[in-house]
Amino acid sequence: MAGYNHKDLQSILISQTMPKFFKSLLPHLGVNGNVNGLYKSFQEVSIERLSAGGRKENRRIDVVSFLSVGQPVTYPKFYERQNLSVCFEVKASRGSIESDNKYCLYKKCSDLFFFAVPYYLVRDALNRASGQDDVGVVEIFTGRIVKMPRFQAVVPIYYYQLMQQIIYCMPRTKISEKQIVLPNEDMIREYLKDYLNPTPSLPSGP
């Protein structure tokens, strides 16, 4: 199947999909309401870690979003906070999904972590996330959450680096002006119907 490249999918996620994603996310959090204007998204956010040999290695998170829901969240282990962070790892091919291990570091940087994939890679992303209750899957064109992850404990040093990059180091995000033709959403919903539950279920905590 002819697909979209990584750059196009990243642009679609940050410029078009976020309102759909957060609308899909809110019922999982026990929240009702409109999130327009209550979130900020950033792309290519760098963090640094030490390798096994003691060398510094830079890693880039594809998309990081911050959401303010304006009311206490009832999601398990969320302690009724009203703000959360979400990291997305965008995948454009099965090979990239199967070979990637960097996401294990990204899980430590935010409250929720998702693989963001087009509908034709959902099965591969679910296979990769199998057995990992802190890894979610979201379909990138519709923003539909196919697998909801549990809330995770953020590692302070990585979260500090994340915020440092966003506040001090990142230029203003420039969204590509390229017009990307999206697939038909009705077709995607039909494709995903076997993966999606009619009612969101809350996963148990660790």
JSON list of N, CA and C in Angstrom, two decimals, residues 68-126:
[
{"chain": "A", "resi": 68, "resn": "SER", "atom": "N", "xyz": [-4.36, 21.28, 29.01]},
{"chain": "A", "resi": 68, "resn": "SER", "atom": "CA", "xyz": [-5.01, 21.75, 30.23]},
{"chain": "A", "resi": 68, "resn": "SER", "atom": "C", "xyz": [-6.50, 21.51, 30.08]},
{"chain": "A", "resi": 69, "resn": "VAL", "atom": "N", "xyz": [-7.05, 20.65, 30.93]},
{"chain": "A", "resi": 69, "resn": "VAL", "atom": "CA", "xyz": [-8.44, 20.24, 30.76]},
{"chain": "A", "resi": 69, "resn": "VAL", "atom": "C", "xyz": [-9.40, 21.10, 31.58]},
{"chain": "A", "resi": 70, "resn": "GLY", "atom": "N", "xyz": [-8.89, 21.87, 32.53]},
{"chain": "A", "resi": 70, "resn": "GLY", "atom": "CA", "xyz": [-9.73, 22.81, 33.26]},
{"chain": "A", "resi": 70, "resn": "GLY", "atom": "C", "xyz": [-10.57, 22.20, 34.36]},
{"chain": "A", "resi": 71, "resn": "GLN", "atom": "N", "xyz": [-10.42, 20.91, 34.59]},
{"chain": "A", "resi": 71, "resn": "GLN", "atom": "CA", "xyz": [-11.15, 20.26, 35.68]},
{"chain": "A", "resi": 71, "resn": "GLN", "atom": "C", "xyz": [-10.38, 19.02, 36.11]},
{"chain": "A", "resi": 72, "resn": "PRO", "atom": "N", "xyz": [-10.58, 18.54, 37.33]},
{"chain": "A", "resi": 72, "resn": "PRO", "atom": "CA", "xyz": [-9.82, 17.38, 37.80]},
{"chain": "A", "resi": 72, "resn": "PRO", "atom": "C", "xyz": [-10.04, 16.16, 36.92]},
{"chain": "A", "resi": 73, "resn": "VAL", "atom": "N", "xyz": [-8.96, 15.44, 36.67]},
{"chain": "A", "resi": 73, "resn": "VAL", "atom": "CA", "xyz": [-9.00, 14.23, 35.85]},
{"chain": "A", "resi": 73, "resn": "VAL", "atom": "C", "xyz": [-9.17, 13.02, 36.75]},
{"chain": "A", "resi": 74, "resn": "THR", "atom": "N", "xyz": [-10.09, 12.12, 36.37]},
{"chain": "A", "resi": 74, "resn": "THR", "atom": "CA", "xyz": [-10.35, 10.94, 37.20]},
{"chain": "A", "resi": 74, "resn": "THR", "atom": "C", "xyz": [-9.60, 9.70, 36.71]},
{"chain": "A", "resi": 75, "resn": "TYR", "atom": "N", "xyz": [-8.74, 9.88, 35.73]},
{"chain": "A", "resi": 75, "resn": "TYR", "atom": "CA", "xyz": [-7.96, 8.76, 35.19]},
{"chain": "A", "resi": 75, "resn": "TYR", "atom": "C", "xyz": [-7.12, 8.12, 36.29]},
{"chain": "A", "resi": 76, "resn": "PRO", "atom": "N", "xyz": [-7.03, 6.77, 36.36]},
{"chain": "A", "resi": 76, "resn": "PRO", "atom": "CA", "xyz": [-6.28, 6.13, 37.43]},
{"chain": "A", "resi": 76, "resn": "PRO", "atom": "C", "xyz": [-4.84, 6.63, 37.54]},
{"chain": "A", "resi": 77, "resn": "LYS", "atom": "N", "xyz": [-4.41, 6.87, 38.78]},
{"chain": "A", "resi": 77, "resn": "LYS", "atom": "CA", "xyz": [-3.05, 7.30, 39.11]},
{"chain": "A", "resi": 77, "resn": "LYS", "atom": "C", "xyz": [-2.74, 8.73, 38.68]},
{"chain": "A", "resi": 78, "resn": "PHE", "atom": "N", "xyz": [-3.76, 9.49, 38.27]},
{"chain": "A", "resi": 78, "resn": "PHE", "atom": "CA", "xyz": [-3.49, 10.85, 37.82]},
{"chain": "A", "resi": 78, "resn": "PHE", "atom": "C", "xyz": [-3.63, 11.88, 38.94]},
{"chain": "A", "resi": 79, "resn": "TYR", "atom": "N", "xyz": [-4.12, 11.49, 40.07]},
{"chain": "A", "resi": 79, "resn": "TYR", "atom": "CA", "xyz": [-4.15, 12.32, 41.27]},
{"chain": "A", "resi": 79, "resn": "TYR", "atom": "C", "xyz": [-4.91, 13.64, 41.08]},
{"chain": "A", "resi": 80, "resn": "GLU", "atom": "N", "xyz": [-5.94, 13.60, 40.23]},
{"chain": "A", "resi": 80, "resn": "GLU", "atom": "CA", "xyz": [-6.83, 14.74, 40.02]},
{"chain": "A", "resi": 80, "resn": "GLU", "atom": "C", "xyz": [-6.10, 16.00, 39.55]},
{"chain": "A", "resi": 81, "resn": "ARG", "atom": "N", "xyz": [-5.01, 15.83, 38.85]},
{"chain": "A", "resi": 81, "resn": "ARG", "atom": "CA", "xyz": [-4.36, 16.98, 38.22]},
{"chain": "A", "resi": 81, "resn": "ARG", "atom": "C", "xyz": [-5.19, 17.46, 37.04]},
{"chain": "A", "resi": 82, "resn": "GLN", "atom": "N", "xyz": [-4.97, 18.72, 36.64]},
{"chain": "A", "resi": 82, "resn": "GLN", "atom": "CA", "xyz": [-5.74, 19.29, 35.55]},
{"chain": "A", "resi": 82, "resn": "GLN", "atom": "C", "xyz": [-4.91, 19.49, 34.28]},
{"chain": "A", "resi": 83, "resn": "ASN", "atom": "N", "xyz": [-3.63, 19.16, 34.32]},
{"chain": "A", "resi": 83, "resn": "ASN", "atom": "CA", "xyz": [-2.74, 19.33, 33.18]},
{"chain": "A", "resi": 83, "resn": "ASN", "atom": "C", "xyz": [-1.96, 18.04, 32.95]},
{"chain": "A", "resi": 84, "resn": "LEU", "atom": "N", "xyz": [-1.68, 17.73, 31.69]},
{"chain": "A", "resi": 84, "resn": "LEU", "atom": "CA", "xyz": [-0.88, 16.55, 31.40]},
{"chain": "A", "resi": 84, "resn": "LEU", "atom": "C", "xyz": [-0.04, 16.76, 30.15]},
{"chain": "A", "resi": 85, "resn": "SER", "atom": "N", "xyz": [1.00, 15.94, 30.02]},
{"chain": "A", "resi": 85, "resn": "SER", "atom": "CA", "xyz": [1.89, 15.98, 28.87]},
{"chain": "A", "resi": 85, "resn": "SER", "atom": "C", "xyz": [1.77, 14.65, 28.11]},
{"chain": "A", "resi": 86, "resn": "VAL", "atom": "N", "xyz": [1.89, 14.76, 26.78]},
{"chain": "A", "resi": 86, "resn": "VAL", "atom": "CA", "xyz": [1.75, 13.58, 25.92]},
{"chain": "A", "resi": 86, "resn": "VAL", "atom": "C", "xyz": [2.88, 13.59, 24.90]},
{"chain": "A", "resi": 87, "resn": "CYS", "atom": "N", "xyz": [3.59, 12.46, 24.78]},
{"chain": "A", "resi": 87, "resn": "CYS", "atom": "CA", "xyz": [4.61, 12.32, 23.75]},
{"chain": "A", "resi": 87, "resn": "CYS", "atom": "C", "xyz": [4.10, 11.38, 22.65]},
{"chain": "A", "resi": 88, "resn": "PHE", "atom": "N", "xyz": [4.43, 11.73, 21.41]},
{"chain": "A", "resi": 88, "resn": "PHE", "atom": "CA", "xyz": [4.04, 10.91, 20.26]},
{"chain": "A", "resi": 88, "resn": "PHE", "atom": "C", "xyz": [5.28, 10.51, 19.48]},
{"chain": "A", "resi": 89, "resn": "GLU", "atom": "N", "xyz": [5.36, 9.24, 19.14]},
{"chain": "A", "resi": 89, "resn": "GLU", "atom": "CA", "xyz": [6.39, 8.75, 18.22]},
{"chain": "A", "resi": 89, "resn": "GLU", "atom": "C", "xyz": [5.69, 8.40, 16.92]},
{"chain": "A", "resi": 90, "resn": "VAL", "atom": "N", "xyz": [5.96, 9.18, 15.87]},
{"chain": "A", "resi": 90, "resn": "VAL", "atom": "CA", "xyz": [5.31, 9.00, 14.58]},
{"chain": "A", "resi": 90, "resn": "VAL", "atom": "C", "xyz": [6.01, 7.88, 13.80]},
{"chain": "A", "resi": 91, "resn": "LYS", "atom": "N", "xyz": [5.22, 6.97, 13.25]},
{"chain": "A", "resi": 91, "resn": "LYS", "atom": "CA", "xyz": [5.78, 5.87, 12.47]},
{"chain": "A", "resi": 91, "resn": "LYS", "atom": "C", "xyz": [5.14, 5.83, 11.09]},
{"chain": "A", "resi": 92, "resn": "ALA", "atom": "N", "xyz": [6.00, 5.69, 10.07]},
{"chain": "A", "resi": 92, "resn": "ALA", "atom": "CA", "xyz": [5.52, 5.70, 8.69]},
{"chain": "A", "resi": 92, "resn": "ALA", "atom": "C", "xyz": [5.69, 4.36, 7.99]},
{"chain": "A", "resi": 93, "resn": "SER", "atom": "N", "xyz": [6.30, 3.37, 8.67]},
{"chain": "A", "resi": 93, "resn": "SER", "atom": "CA", "xyz": [6.51, 2.07, 8.04]},
{"chain": "A", "resi": 93, "resn": "SER", "atom": "C", "xyz": [6.55, 0.97, 9.09]},
{"chain": "A", "resi": 94, "resn": "ARG", "atom": "N", "xyz": [6.28, -0.25, 8.65]},
{"chain": "A", "resi": 94, "resn": "ARG", "atom": "CA", "xyz": [6.34, -1.40, 9.56]},
{"chain": "A", "resi": 94, "resn": "ARG", "atom": "C", "xyz": [7.76, -1.61, 10.07]},
{"chain": "A", "resi": 95, "resn": "GLY", "atom": "N", "xyz": [8.75, -1.44, 9.20]},
{"chain": "A", "resi": 95, "resn": "GLY", "atom": "CA", "xyz": [10.13, -1.63, 9.61]},
{"chain": "A", "resi": 95, "resn": "GLY", "atom": "C", "xyz": [10.54, -0.68, 10.72]},
{"chain": "A", "resi": 96, "resn": "SER", "atom": "N", "xyz": [10.08, 0.57, 10.63]},
{"chain": "A", "resi": 96, "resn": "SER", "atom": "CA", "xyz": [10.40, 1.56, 11.66]},
{"chain": "A", "resi": 96, "resn": "SER", "atom": "C", "xyz": [9.77, 1.18, 12.99]},
{"chain": "A", "resi": 97, "resn": "ILE", "atom": "N", "xyz": [8.56, 0.65, 12.95]},
{"chain": "A", "resi": 97, "resn": "ILE", "atom": "CA", "xyz": [7.88, 0.23, 14.18]},
{"chain": "A", "resi": 97, "resn": "ILE", "atom": "C", "xyz": [8.63, -0.93, 14.82]},
{"chain": "A", "resi": 98, "resn": "GLU", "atom": "N", "xyz": [9.03, -1.90, 14.01]},
{"chain": "A", "resi": 98, "resn": "GLU", "atom": "CA", "xyz": [9.64, -3.11, 14.54]},
{"chain": "A", "resi": 98, "resn": "GLU", "atom": "C", "xyz": [11.05, -2.89, 15.06]},
{"chain": "A", "resi": 99, "resn": "SER", "atom": "N", "xyz": [11.77, -1.93, 14.48]},
{"chain": "A", "resi": 99, "resn": "SER", "atom": "CA", "xyz": [13.19, -1.76, 14.84]},
{"chain": "A", "resi": 99, "resn": "SER", "atom": "C", "xyz": [13.44, -0.70, 15.90]},
{"chain": "A", "resi": 100, "resn": "ASP", "atom": "N", "xyz": [12.45, 0.11, 16.21]},
{"chain": "A", "resi": 100, "resn": "ASP", "atom": "CA", "xyz": [12.67, 1.24, 17.11]},
{"chain": "A", "resi": 100, "resn": "ASP", "atom": "C", "xyz": [12.71, 0.82, 18.57]},
{"chain": "A", "resi": 101, "resn": "ASN", "atom": "N", "xyz": [13.73, 1.29, 19.29]},
{"chain": "A", "resi": 101, "resn": "ASN", "atom": "CA", "xyz": [13.81, 1.12, 20.74]},
{"chain": "A", "resi": 101, "resn": "ASN", "atom": "C", "xyz": [13.93, 2.45, 21.47]},
{"chain": "A", "resi": 102, "resn": "LYS", "atom": "N", "xyz": [14.02, 3.55, 20.72]},
{"chain": "A", "resi": 102, "resn": "LYS", "atom": "CA", "xyz": [14.19, 4.86, 21.34]},
{"chain": "A", "resi": 102, "resn": "LYS", "atom": "C", "xyz": [12.97, 5.25, 22.17]},
{"chain": "A", "resi": 103, "resn": "TYR", "atom": "N", "xyz": [11.83, 4.72, 21.78]},
{"chain": "A", "resi": 103, "resn": "TYR", "atom": "CA", "xyz": [10.60, 5.12, 22.47]},
{"chain": "A", "resi": 103, "resn": "TYR", "atom": "C", "xyz": [10.61, 4.76, 23.95]},
{"chain": "A", "resi": 104, "resn": "CYS", "atom": "N", "xyz": [11.43, 3.78, 24.33]},
{"chain": "A", "resi": 104, "resn": "CYS", "atom": "CA", "xyz": [11.52, 3.40, 25.74]},
{"chain": "A", "resi": 104, "resn": "CYS", "atom": "C", "xyz": [12.02, 4.58, 26.58]},
{"chain": "A", "resi": 105, "resn": "LEU", "atom": "N", "xyz": [12.86, 5.42, 26.01]},
{"chain": "A", "resi": 105, "resn": "LEU", "atom": "CA", "xyz": [13.32, 6.63, 26.69]},
{"chain": "A", "resi": 105, "resn": "LEU", "atom": "C", "xyz": [12.22, 7.69, 26.71]},
{"chain": "A", "resi": 106, "resn": "TYR", "atom": "N", "xyz": [11.49, 7.81, 25.62]},
{"chain": "A", "resi": 106, "resn": "TYR", "atom": "CA", "xyz": [10.45, 8.85, 25.53]},
{"chain": "A", "resi": 106, "resn": "TYR", "atom": "C", "xyz": [9.33, 8.62, 26.53]},
{"chain": "A", "resi": 107, "resn": "LYS", "atom": "N", "xyz": [9.08, 7.36, 26.87]},
{"chain": "A", "resi": 107, "resn": "LYS", "atom": "CA", "xyz": [8.03, 7.05, 27.84]},
{"chain": "A", "resi": 107, "resn": "LYS", "atom": "C", "xyz": [8.30, 7.70, 29.20]},
{"chain": "A", "resi": 108, "resn": "LYS", "atom": "N", "xyz": [9.57, 8.00, 29.47]},
{"chain": "A", "resi": 108, "resn": "LYS", "atom": "CA", "xyz": [9.95, 8.57, 30.76]},
{"chain": "A", "resi": 108, "resn": "LYS", "atom": "C", "xyz": [9.79, 10.09, 30.80]},
{"chain": "A", "resi": 109, "resn": "CYS", "atom": "N", "xyz": [9.39, 10.68, 29.66]},
{"chain": "A", "resi": 109, "resn": "CYS", "atom": "CA", "xyz": [9.37, 12.14, 29.55]},
{"chain": "A", "resi": 109, "resn": "CYS", "atom": "C", "xyz": [7.99, 12.75, 29.72]},
{"chain": "A", "resi": 110, "resn": "SER", "atom": "N", "xyz": [6.95, 11.93, 29.72]},
{"chain": "A", "resi": 110, "resn": "SER", "atom": "CA", "xyz": [5.60, 12.51, 29.70]},
{"chain": "A", "resi": 110, "resn": "SER", "atom": "C", "xyz": [4.63, 11.62, 30.47]},
{"chain": "A", "resi": 111, "resn": "ASP", "atom": "N", "xyz": [3.45, 12.17, 30.72]},
{"chain": "A", "resi": 111, "resn": "ASP", "atom": "CA", "xyz": [2.42, 11.43, 31.44]},
{"chain": "A", "resi": 111, "resn": "ASP", "atom": "C", "xyz": [1.85, 10.28, 30.61]},
{"chain": "A", "resi": 112, "resn": "LEU", "atom": "N", "xyz": [1.72, 10.51, 29.29]},
{"chain": "A", "resi": 112, "resn": "LEU", "atom": "CA", "xyz": [1.17, 9.50, 28.40]},
{"chain": "A", "resi": 112, "resn": "LEU", "atom": "C", "xyz": [2.05, 9.41, 27.16]},
{"chain": "A", "resi": 113, "resn": "PHE", "atom": "N", "xyz": [2.18, 8.20, 26.61]},
{"chain": "A", "resi": 113, "resn": "PHE", "atom": "CA", "xyz": [2.99, 7.99, 25.40]},
{"chain": "A", "resi": 113, "resn": "PHE", "atom": "C", "xyz": [2.17, 7.20, 24.38]},
{"chain": "A", "resi": 114, "resn": "PHE", "atom": "N", "xyz": [2.26, 7.66, 23.10]},
{"chain": "A", "resi": 114, "resn": "PHE", "atom": "CA", "xyz": [1.54, 7.00, 22.02]},
{"chain": "A", "resi": 114, "resn": "PHE", "atom": "C", "xyz": [2.43, 6.79, 20.79]},
{"chain": "A", "resi": 115, "resn": "PHE", "atom": "N", "xyz": [2.28, 5.65, 20.14]},
{"chain": "A", "resi": 115, "resn": "PHE", "atom": "CA", "xyz": [2.68, 5.52, 18.75]},
{"chain": "A", "resi": 115, "resn": "PHE", "atom": "C", "xyz": [1.60, 6.19, 17.92]},
{"chain": "A", "resi": 116, "resn": "ALA", "atom": "N", "xyz": [1.97, 7.08, 17.02]},
{"chain": "A", "resi": 116, "resn": "ALA", "atom": "CA", "xyz": [1.03, 7.73, 16.11]},
{"chain": "A", "resi": 116, "resn": "ALA", "atom": "C", "xyz": [1.26, 7.16, 14.71]},
{"chain": "A", "resi": 117, "resn": "VAL", "atom": "N", "xyz": [0.27, 6.44, 14.20]},
{"chain": "A", "resi": 117, "resn": "VAL", "atom": "CA", "xyz": [0.45, 5.73, 12.94]},
{"chain": "A", "resi": 117, "resn": "VAL", "atom": "C", "xyz": [-0.77, 5.90, 12.05]},
{"chain": "A", "resi": 118, "resn": "PRO", "atom": "N", "xyz": [-0.59, 5.78, 10.73]},
{"chain": "A", "resi": 118, "resn": "PRO", "atom": "CA", "xyz": [-1.75, 5.76, 9.83]},
{"chain": "A", "resi": 118, "resn": "PRO", "atom": "C", "xyz": [-2.51, 4.44, 10.01]},
{"chain": "A", "resi": 119, "resn": "TYR", "atom": "N", "xyz": [-3.76, 4.43, 9.57]},
{"chain": "A", "resi": 119, "resn": "TYR", "atom": "CA", "xyz": [-4.63, 3.28, 9.81]},
{"chain": "A", "resi": 119, "resn": "TYR", "atom": "C", "xyz": [-4.05, 1.96, 9.33]},
{"chain": "A", "resi": 120, "resn": "TYR", "atom": "N", "xyz": [-3.28, 1.98, 8.21]},
{"chain": "A", "resi": 120, "resn": "TYR", "atom": "CA", "xyz": [-2.77, 0.74, 7.66]},
{"chain": "A", "resi": 120, "resn": "TYR", "atom": "C", "xyz": [-1.58, 0.17, 8.44]},
{"chain": "A", "resi": 121, "resn": "LEU", "atom": "N", "xyz": [-1.12, 0.90, 9.49]},
{"chain": "A", "resi": 121, "resn": "LEU", "atom": "CA", "xyz": [-0.06, 0.39, 10.36]},
{"chain": "A", "resi": 121, "resn": "LEU", "atom": "C", "xyz": [-0.54, 0.14, 11.79]},
{"chain": "A", "resi": 122, "resn": "VAL", "atom": "N", "xyz": [-1.85, 0.26, 12.00]},
{"chain": "A", "resi": 122, "resn": "VAL", "atom": "CA", "xyz": [-2.38, 0.09, 13.36]},
{"chain": "A", "resi": 122, "resn": "VAL", "atom": "C", "xyz": [-2.07, -1.30, 13.91]},
{"chain": "A", "resi": 123, "resn": "ARG", "atom": "N", "xyz": [-2.27, -2.34, 13.11]},
{"chain": "A", "resi": 123, "resn": "ARG", "atom": "CA", "xyz": [-2.01, -3.70, 13.59]},
{"chain": "A", "resi": 123, "resn": "ARG", "atom": "C", "xyz": [-0.55, -3.86, 14.00]},
{"chain": "A", "resi": 124, "resn": "ASP", "atom": "N", "xyz": [0.38, -3.31, 13.21]},
{"chain": "A", "resi": 124, "resn": "ASP", "atom": "CA", "xyz": [1.80, -3.42, 13.53]},
{"chain": "A", "resi": 124, "resn": "ASP", "atom": "C", "xyz": [2.13, -2.67, 14.82]},
{"chain": "A", "resi": 125, "resn": "ALA", "atom": "N", "xyz": [1.52, -1.50, 15.00]},
{"chain": "A", "resi": 125, "resn": "ALA", "atom": "CA", "xyz": [1.77, -0.73, 16.22]},
{"chain": "A", "resi": 125, "resn": "ALA", "atom": "C", "xyz": [1.21, -1.45, 17.44]},
{"chain": "A", "resi": 126, "resn": "LEU", "atom": "N", "xyz": [0.03, -2.06, 17.29]},
{"chain": "A", "resi": 126, "resn": "LEU", "atom": "CA", "xyz": [-0.55, -2.82, 18.40]},
{"chain": "A", "resi": 126, "resn": "LEU", "atom": "C", "xyz": [0.32, -4.01, 18.76]}
]
